[in-house]
Amino acid sequence: DNKISWNVFKEACGALFRLSSTSEENREIIISKGGIGAILNAIQTLQSDEHNDVTSSSKKEEGAAIIWAFSFLCNLTANPEYQVLFIKDSGMCVILGIMTKFKLDTEIQELACKIISHLTSSAINSITMSSLMPVATSIST
């Protein structure tokens, strides 16, 4: 059986989070190996594999795993270069789906908001910078 459990996923995400926290080189290696897409796909797969009779202990395991996954994604989305990969891999759909499912989990909501904040602040900065460029050019000439 090739199924992964939430507990195994939690351990993997915890390891990726610790590794991605130590250096930019480690983050680059994780990205080059498809780390963002792999985590997002695993979340979607685990969500679709769920049974209707989810026990409270498995819900607790799921929440703990999501916290580690979101912590890892938060590390990576802080870098504008990696945000494109997150968006390309349908990251927002996954994040919003989890936010809906875990409405009352403040830690998951906070991490999700940090990820979204990284994406929106970067987009706002690039829009602002590109709109200011013609102004800066006309002032300098």
Tab-separated table of C-alpha atoms in Angstrom:
chain	number	residue	atom	x	y	z
A	1	ASP	CA	0.000	0.000	0.000
A	2	ASN	CA	1.545	3.313	-1.115
A	3	LYS	CA	-0.652	5.500	1.053
A	4	ILE	CA	1.046	8.045	3.279
A	5	SER	CA	-0.340	8.876	6.684
A	6	TRP	CA	-0.760	12.355	8.120
A	7	ASN	CA	1.799	11.417	10.758
A	8	VAL	CA	4.460	10.494	8.178
A	9	PHE	CA	3.617	13.650	6.212
A	10	LYS	CA	4.001	15.733	9.396
A	11	GLU	CA	7.473	14.280	10.018
A	12	ALA	CA	8.524	14.925	6.410
A	13	CYS	CA	7.261	18.511	6.505
A	14	GLY	CA	8.978	19.094	9.842
A	15	ALA	CA	12.264	17.895	8.367
A	16	LEU	CA	11.804	20.079	5.262
A	17	PHE	CA	10.954	23.069	7.441
A	18	ARG	CA	14.094	22.622	9.568
A	19	LEU	CA	16.228	22.090	6.475
A	20	SER	CA	14.772	25.108	4.664
A	21	SER	CA	15.326	27.252	7.764
A	22	THR	CA	19.073	26.694	7.835
A	23	SER	CA	20.281	28.185	4.541
A	24	GLU	CA	19.367	29.573	1.155
A	25	GLU	CA	21.377	26.758	-0.428
A	26	ASN	CA	19.092	24.194	1.218
A	27	ARG	CA	16.020	26.084	0.023
A	28	GLU	CA	17.397	26.096	-3.530
A	29	ILE	CA	17.984	22.326	-3.398
A	30	ILE	CA	14.454	21.732	-2.092
A	31	ILE	CA	13.021	23.947	-4.843
A	32	SER	CA	15.103	22.254	-7.554
A	33	LYS	CA	13.686	18.891	-6.461
A	34	GLY	CA	10.097	20.146	-6.733
A	35	GLY	CA	9.515	20.651	-3.016
A	36	ILE	CA	6.639	23.127	-3.276
A	37	GLY	CA	4.652	21.066	-5.758
A	38	ALA	CA	5.329	17.858	-3.834
A	39	ILE	CA	3.975	19.296	-0.579
A	40	LEU	CA	0.904	20.813	-2.246
A	41	ASN	CA	0.198	17.540	-4.107
A	42	ALA	CA	0.599	15.528	-0.915
A	43	ILE	CA	-1.887	17.771	0.907
A	44	GLN	CA	-4.407	17.353	-1.911
A	45	THR	CA	-3.846	13.582	-2.053
A	46	LEU	CA	-4.189	13.177	1.695
A	47	GLN	CA	-7.338	15.304	1.660
A	48	SER	CA	-8.892	13.203	-1.113
A	49	ASP	CA	-7.957	9.922	0.592
A	50	GLU	CA	-9.870	10.851	3.712
A	51	HIS	CA	-12.658	8.636	4.854
A	52	ASN	CA	-16.004	10.011	5.939
A	53	ASP	CA	-15.488	8.588	9.428
A	54	VAL	CA	-12.582	10.866	10.393
A	55	THR	CA	-11.756	10.373	14.054
A	56	SER	CA	-10.783	13.246	16.294
A	57	SER	CA	-7.259	11.812	16.644
A	58	SER	CA	-6.766	11.715	12.867
A	59	LYS	CA	-8.144	15.268	12.635
A	60	LYS	CA	-5.560	16.287	15.244
A	61	GLU	CA	-2.792	14.538	13.247
A	62	GLU	CA	-3.988	16.268	10.096
A	63	GLY	CA	-3.889	19.682	11.788
A	64	ALA	CA	-0.368	19.083	13.119
A	65	ALA	CA	0.805	17.993	9.658
A	66	ILE	CA	-0.770	21.047	8.018
A	67	ILE	CA	0.991	23.328	10.517
A	68	TRP	CA	4.378	21.860	9.554
A	69	ALA	CA	3.530	22.011	5.840
A	70	PHE	CA	2.411	25.631	6.090
A	71	SER	CA	5.510	26.538	8.145
A	72	PHE	CA	7.656	25.071	5.379
A	73	LEU	CA	5.668	26.870	2.647
A	74	CYS	CA	5.857	30.097	4.645
A	75	ASN	CA	9.674	29.824	4.623
A	76	LEU	CA	9.738	29.381	0.872
A	77	THR	CA	7.110	31.946	-0.121
A	78	ALA	CA	9.079	34.648	1.709
A	79	ASN	CA	11.368	34.552	-1.352
A	80	PRO	CA	9.715	36.224	-4.379
A	81	GLU	CA	11.554	33.854	-6.748
A	82	TYR	CA	9.761	30.859	-5.216
A	83	GLN	CA	6.337	32.498	-5.127
A	84	VAL	CA	5.856	31.902	-8.844
A	85	LEU	CA	6.254	28.153	-8.304
A	86	PHE	CA	3.766	28.243	-5.449
A	87	ILE	CA	1.190	30.028	-7.599
A	88	LYS	CA	1.906	27.797	-10.630
A	89	ASP	CA	1.295	24.698	-8.490
A	90	SER	CA	-2.192	25.937	-7.452
A	91	GLY	CA	-0.931	26.833	-3.998
A	92	MET	CA	-3.666	29.387	-3.344
A	93	CYS	CA	-6.403	26.813	-3.966
A	94	VAL	CA	-4.795	24.424	-1.498
A	95	ILE	CA	-4.294	27.156	1.124
A	96	LEU	CA	-7.858	28.443	0.813
A	97	GLY	CA	-9.262	24.909	0.982
A	98	ILE	CA	-7.360	24.230	4.197
A	99	MET	CA	-8.395	27.590	5.656
A	100	THR	CA	-12.022	26.697	5.005
A	101	LYS	CA	-11.640	23.257	6.561
A	102	PHE	CA	-9.774	24.500	9.657
A	103	LYS	CA	-11.750	27.688	10.330
A	104	LEU	CA	-11.265	27.481	14.082
A	105	ASP	CA	-7.552	26.589	14.140
A	106	THR	CA	-5.821	29.901	14.787
A	107	GLU	CA	-2.315	28.578	14.108
A	108	ILE	CA	-3.272	27.242	10.677
A	109	GLN	CA	-5.152	30.460	9.879
A	110	GLU	CA	-2.171	32.582	10.946
A	111	LEU	CA	0.315	30.601	8.839
A	112	ALA	CA	-2.031	30.689	5.847
A	113	CYS	CA	-2.333	34.464	6.208
A	114	LYS	CA	1.473	34.796	6.324
A	115	ILE	CA	1.779	32.820	3.091
A	116	ILE	CA	-0.904	34.941	1.421
A	117	SER	CA	0.757	38.079	2.788
A	118	HIS	CA	4.067	37.070	1.200
A	119	LEU	CA	2.344	36.645	-2.142
A	120	THR	CA	0.328	39.851	-2.018
A	121	SER	CA	3.089	42.096	-0.682
A	122	SER	CA	5.403	40.906	-3.434
A	123	ALA	CA	2.730	41.496	-6.083
A	124	ILE	CA	1.960	44.947	-4.690
A	125	ASN	CA	5.670	45.818	-4.577
A	126	SER	CA	6.241	44.748	-8.184
A	127	ILE	CA	3.130	46.616	-9.359
A	128	THR	CA	4.185	49.720	-7.432
A	129	MET	CA	7.758	49.544	-8.718
A	130	SER	CA	6.697	49.006	-12.325
A	131	SER	CA	4.199	51.880	-12.150
A	132	LEU	CA	6.825	54.180	-10.650
A	133	MET	CA	9.470	53.323	-13.239
A	134	PRO	CA	8.186	55.723	-15.941
A	135	VAL	CA	7.992	58.494	-13.322
A	136	ALA	CA	11.558	57.846	-12.175
A	137	THR	CA	12.789	57.775	-15.772
A	138	SER	CA	11.110	61.083	-16.643
A	139	ILE	CA	12.524	62.759	-13.519
A	140	SER	CA	16.083	61.607	-14.258
A	141	THR	CA	16.043	62.904	-17.858
